């Protein structure tokens, strides 16, 4: 579960950038990956999102615990979630780490009491799929 990221156009491509701390189990996968997916759940799935954000995949099969079903993506190796209202399939373009000495606003250091600075992962969005629920903006 990630909560920090952004979207835009970079290098003439639609790009999703996600931030993952090296202390997270997700780091073990994304730091070696050639792709990733970003999946949104509907508002009625808040409990599922909370469970996934508070329980480590090192200790628990979050898919089973949350009742989520990973399915084969159409263009990348990483799975998408069947329950997603929007899924972005992304091919990795660039990886880097935040460098604490480069923070212009010192107060941002307050987010890193354990000095576990995020890694930045940029992926070209190659496929985006969404349900009618997402398209209608419910």
PDB file of C-alpha atoms in Angstrom:
ATOM      1  CA  UNK A   1       0.000   0.000   0.000  1.00  0.00           C
ATOM      2  CA  UNK A   2       1.453   3.341  -1.008  1.00  0.00           C
ATOM      3  CA  UNK A   3       0.151   6.767  -0.218  1.00  0.00           C
ATOM      4  CA  UNK A   4       2.724   9.060  -1.767  1.00  0.00           C
ATOM      5  CA  UNK A   5       3.146   9.592  -5.476  1.00  0.00           C
ATOM      6  CA  UNK A   6       2.346  11.823  -8.400  1.00  0.00           C
ATOM      7  CA  UNK A   7       1.393  11.761 -12.066  1.00  0.00           C
ATOM      8  CA  UNK A   8       2.363  13.815 -15.058  1.00  0.00           C
ATOM      9  CA  UNK A   9       4.093  13.937 -18.385  1.00  0.00           C
ATOM     10  CA  UNK A  10       7.846  13.329 -18.392  1.00  0.00           C
ATOM     11  CA  UNK A  11      10.091  12.518 -21.315  1.00  0.00           C
ATOM     12  CA  UNK A  12       7.023  12.888 -23.529  1.00  0.00           C
ATOM     13  CA  UNK A  13       5.292   9.987 -21.749  1.00  0.00           C
ATOM     14  CA  UNK A  14       2.471   9.645 -19.209  1.00  0.00           C
ATOM     15  CA  UNK A  15       4.272   8.817 -15.965  1.00  0.00           C
ATOM     16  CA  UNK A  16       3.303   7.647 -12.490  1.00  0.00           C
ATOM     17  CA  UNK A  17       5.881   8.185  -9.743  1.00  0.00           C
ATOM     18  CA  UNK A  18       5.482   6.269  -6.508  1.00  0.00           C
ATOM     19  CA  UNK A  19       7.483   6.659  -3.306  1.00  0.00           C
ATOM     20  CA  UNK A  20       8.399   3.634  -1.183  1.00  0.00           C
ATOM     21  CA  UNK A  21      10.507   3.531   1.971  1.00  0.00           C
ATOM     22  CA  UNK A  22      13.283   0.920   2.068  1.00  0.00           C
ATOM     23  CA  UNK A  23      11.868  -0.376   5.365  1.00  0.00           C
ATOM     24  CA  UNK A  24       8.658  -1.513   3.612  1.00  0.00           C
ATOM     25  CA  UNK A  25       8.172  -5.038   2.295  1.00  0.00           C
ATOM     26  CA  UNK A  26       7.106  -3.509  -1.040  1.00  0.00           C
ATOM     27  CA  UNK A  27      10.680  -2.216  -1.391  1.00  0.00           C
ATOM     28  CA  UNK A  28      11.954  -5.786  -1.742  1.00  0.00           C
ATOM     29  CA  UNK A  29       9.905  -6.146  -4.911  1.00  0.00           C
ATOM     30  CA  UNK A  30       9.773  -2.733  -6.531  1.00  0.00           C
ATOM     31  CA  UNK A  31      13.494  -2.014  -6.188  1.00  0.00           C
ATOM     32  CA  UNK A  32      14.235  -5.051  -8.402  1.00  0.00           C
ATOM     33  CA  UNK A  33      11.207  -4.796 -10.685  1.00  0.00           C
ATOM     34  CA  UNK A  34      10.965  -3.797 -14.321  1.00  0.00           C
ATOM     35  CA  UNK A  35       7.352  -2.708 -13.857  1.00  0.00           C
ATOM     36  CA  UNK A  36       4.668  -1.980 -11.260  1.00  0.00           C
ATOM     37  CA  UNK A  37       0.940  -1.360 -11.069  1.00  0.00           C
ATOM     38  CA  UNK A  38      -1.064   1.249  -9.201  1.00  0.00           C
ATOM     39  CA  UNK A  39      -4.556   0.156  -8.180  1.00  0.00           C
ATOM     40  CA  UNK A  40      -7.367   2.252  -6.690  1.00  0.00           C
ATOM     41  CA  UNK A  41     -10.094   0.776  -4.552  1.00  0.00           C
ATOM     42  CA  UNK A  42     -13.554   2.306  -4.240  1.00  0.00           C
ATOM     43  CA  UNK A  43     -14.599   4.308  -1.192  1.00  0.00           C
ATOM     44  CA  UNK A  44     -16.498   1.322   0.201  1.00  0.00           C
ATOM     45  CA  UNK A  45     -13.164  -0.549   0.442  1.00  0.00           C
ATOM     46  CA  UNK A  46     -11.649   1.779   3.081  1.00  0.00           C
ATOM     47  CA  UNK A  47     -11.374  -1.036   5.640  1.00  0.00           C
ATOM     48  CA  UNK A  48      -9.464  -3.140   3.122  1.00  0.00           C
ATOM     49  CA  UNK A  49      -7.124  -0.241   2.382  1.00  0.00           C
ATOM     50  CA  UNK A  50      -6.587   0.348   6.099  1.00  0.00           C
ATOM     51  CA  UNK A  51      -5.782  -3.325   6.674  1.00  0.00           C
ATOM     52  CA  UNK A  52      -3.316  -3.348   3.786  1.00  0.00           C
ATOM     53  CA  UNK A  53      -1.661  -0.173   5.039  1.00  0.00           C
ATOM     54  CA  UNK A  54      -1.301  -1.366   8.625  1.00  0.00           C
ATOM     55  CA  UNK A  55      -0.264  -5.000   8.184  1.00  0.00           C
ATOM     56  CA  UNK A  56       3.049  -6.033   6.660  1.00  0.00           C
ATOM     57  CA  UNK A  57       3.143  -8.484   3.795  1.00  0.00           C
ATOM     58  CA  UNK A  58       6.188  -9.995   5.524  1.00  0.00           C
ATOM     59  CA  UNK A  59       3.853 -11.387   8.177  1.00  0.00           C
ATOM     60  CA  UNK A  60       0.481 -11.730   6.458  1.00  0.00           C
ATOM     61  CA  UNK A  61      -0.878 -12.662   3.052  1.00  0.00           C
ATOM     62  CA  UNK A  62      -2.669  -9.353   2.592  1.00  0.00           C
ATOM     63  CA  UNK A  63      -4.492 -10.496  -0.524  1.00  0.00           C
ATOM     64  CA  UNK A  64      -6.108 -13.361   1.398  1.00  0.00           C
ATOM     65  CA  UNK A  65      -6.733 -11.311   4.553  1.00  0.00           C
ATOM     66  CA  UNK A  66      -8.357  -8.473   2.601  1.00  0.00           C
ATOM     67  CA  UNK A  67     -10.204 -10.653   0.101  1.00  0.00           C
ATOM     68  CA  UNK A  68      -8.332  -9.093  -2.825  1.00  0.00           C
ATOM     69  CA  UNK A  69      -7.772 -11.026  -6.031  1.00  0.00           C
ATOM     70  CA  UNK A  70      -4.613 -10.282  -8.032  1.00  0.00           C
ATOM     71  CA  UNK A  71      -5.084 -11.021 -11.725  1.00  0.00           C
ATOM     72  CA  UNK A  72      -2.788 -10.979 -14.734  1.00  0.00           C
ATOM     73  CA  UNK A  73      -2.176  -7.518 -16.126  1.00  0.00           C
ATOM     74  CA  UNK A  74      -2.405  -7.040 -19.883  1.00  0.00           C
ATOM     75  CA  UNK A  75       1.037  -5.488 -20.493  1.00  0.00           C
ATOM     76  CA  UNK A  76       3.270  -5.927 -17.427  1.00  0.00           C
ATOM     77  CA  UNK A  77       4.375  -8.785 -15.171  1.00  0.00           C
ATOM     78  CA  UNK A  78       3.035  -7.221 -11.951  1.00  0.00           C
ATOM     79  CA  UNK A  79      -0.603  -8.088 -11.251  1.00  0.00           C
ATOM     80  CA  UNK A  80      -3.578  -5.767 -11.076  1.00  0.00           C
ATOM     81  CA  UNK A  81      -6.368  -6.163  -8.543  1.00  0.00           C
ATOM     82  CA  UNK A  82      -9.691  -7.463  -9.774  1.00  0.00           C
ATOM     83  CA  UNK A  83     -11.397  -5.194  -7.224  1.00  0.00           C
ATOM     84  CA  UNK A  84      -9.748  -2.004  -8.538  1.00  0.00           C
ATOM     85  CA  UNK A  85     -11.842   0.772  -9.978  1.00  0.00           C
ATOM     86  CA  UNK A  86      -8.716   2.061 -11.741  1.00  0.00           C
ATOM     87  CA  UNK A  87      -5.494   0.209 -12.521  1.00  0.00           C
ATOM     88  CA  UNK A  88      -2.372   1.686 -14.087  1.00  0.00           C
ATOM     89  CA  UNK A  89       0.166  -0.674 -15.596  1.00  0.00           C
ATOM     90  CA  UNK A  90       3.586   0.981 -15.536  1.00  0.00           C
ATOM     91  CA  UNK A  91       6.938   0.076 -17.079  1.00  0.00           C
ATOM     92  CA  UNK A  92       9.842   1.249 -14.954  1.00  0.00           C
ATOM     93  CA  UNK A  93      11.694   4.191 -16.464  1.00  0.00           C
ATOM     94  CA  UNK A  94      13.857   5.519 -13.643  1.00  0.00           C
ATOM     95  CA  UNK A  95      14.699   4.872  -9.986  1.00  0.00           C
ATOM     96  CA  UNK A  96      16.370   7.115  -7.446  1.00  0.00           C
ATOM     97  CA  UNK A  97      16.479   7.800  -3.720  1.00  0.00           C
ATOM     98  CA  UNK A  98      15.635  10.956  -1.844  1.00  0.00           C
ATOM     99  CA  UNK A  99      18.794  12.669  -0.651  1.00  0.00           C
ATOM    100  CA  UNK A 100      18.313  14.418   2.720  1.00  0.00           C
ATOM    101  CA  UNK A 101      20.983  17.025   1.995  1.00  0.00           C
ATOM    102  CA  UNK A 102      18.907  18.226  -0.966  1.00  0.00           C
ATOM    103  CA  UNK A 103      15.799  19.197   1.013  1.00  0.00           C
ATOM    104  CA  UNK A 104      15.277  22.927   0.508  1.00  0.00           C
ATOM    105  CA  UNK A 105      12.639  23.096   3.256  1.00  0.00           C
ATOM    106  CA  UNK A 106      14.211  21.688   6.444  1.00  0.00           C
ATOM    107  CA  UNK A 107      10.855  20.875   8.028  1.00  0.00           C
ATOM    108  CA  UNK A 108      10.414  18.044   5.491  1.00  0.00           C
ATOM    109  CA  UNK A 109      12.991  16.136   7.536  1.00  0.00           C
ATOM    110  CA  UNK A 110      10.210  15.723  10.117  1.00  0.00           C
ATOM    111  CA  UNK A 111       8.767  12.953   7.926  1.00  0.00           C
ATOM    112  CA  UNK A 112      11.962  10.931   8.404  1.00  0.00           C
ATOM    113  CA  UNK A 113      12.548  10.434  12.105  1.00  0.00           C
ATOM    114  CA  UNK A 114      14.049   7.027  11.353  1.00  0.00           C
ATOM    115  CA  UNK A 115      16.030   8.386   8.384  1.00  0.00           C
ATOM    116  CA  UNK A 116      14.246   5.896   6.095  1.00  0.00           C
ATOM    117  CA  UNK A 117      14.137   8.155   3.062  1.00  0.00           C
ATOM    118  CA  UNK A 118      11.838   7.137   0.229  1.00  0.00           C
ATOM    119  CA  UNK A 119      12.932   5.637  -3.037  1.00  0.00           C
ATOM    120  CA  UNK A 120      11.350   7.215  -6.109  1.00  0.00           C
ATOM    121  CA  UNK A 121      10.093   4.909  -8.850  1.00  0.00           C
ATOM    122  CA  UNK A 122       9.007   6.388 -12.178  1.00  0.00           C
ATOM    123  CA  UNK A 123       6.959   4.279 -14.547  1.00  0.00           C
ATOM    124  CA  UNK A 124       5.498   4.938 -17.957  1.00  0.00           C
ATOM    125  CA  UNK A 125       1.759   4.297 -17.823  1.00  0.00           C
ATOM    126  CA  UNK A 126       1.319   1.834 -20.686  1.00  0.00           C
ATOM    127  CA  UNK A 127      -2.229   0.697 -19.897  1.00  0.00           C
ATOM    128  CA  UNK A 128      -4.981   2.252 -17.794  1.00  0.00           C
ATOM    129  CA  UNK A 129      -8.191   0.366 -17.120  1.00  0.00           C
ATOM    130  CA  UNK A 130     -11.137   1.464 -15.046  1.00  0.00           C
ATOM    131  CA  UNK A 131     -14.611   0.379 -14.116  1.00  0.00           C
ATOM    132  CA  UNK A 132     -17.737   2.323 -14.956  1.00  0.00           C
ATOM    133  CA  UNK A 133     -17.771   3.319 -11.253  1.00  0.00           C
ATOM    134  CA  UNK A 134     -14.454   5.110 -11.723  1.00  0.00           C
ATOM    135  CA  UNK A 135     -15.411   6.632 -15.064  1.00  0.00           C
ATOM    136  CA  UNK A 136     -18.618   8.080 -13.606  1.00  0.00           C
ATOM    137  CA  UNK A 137     -16.685   9.421 -10.604  1.00  0.00           C
ATOM    138  CA  UNK A 138     -18.794   7.781  -7.910  1.00  0.00           C
TER     139      UNK A 138
END
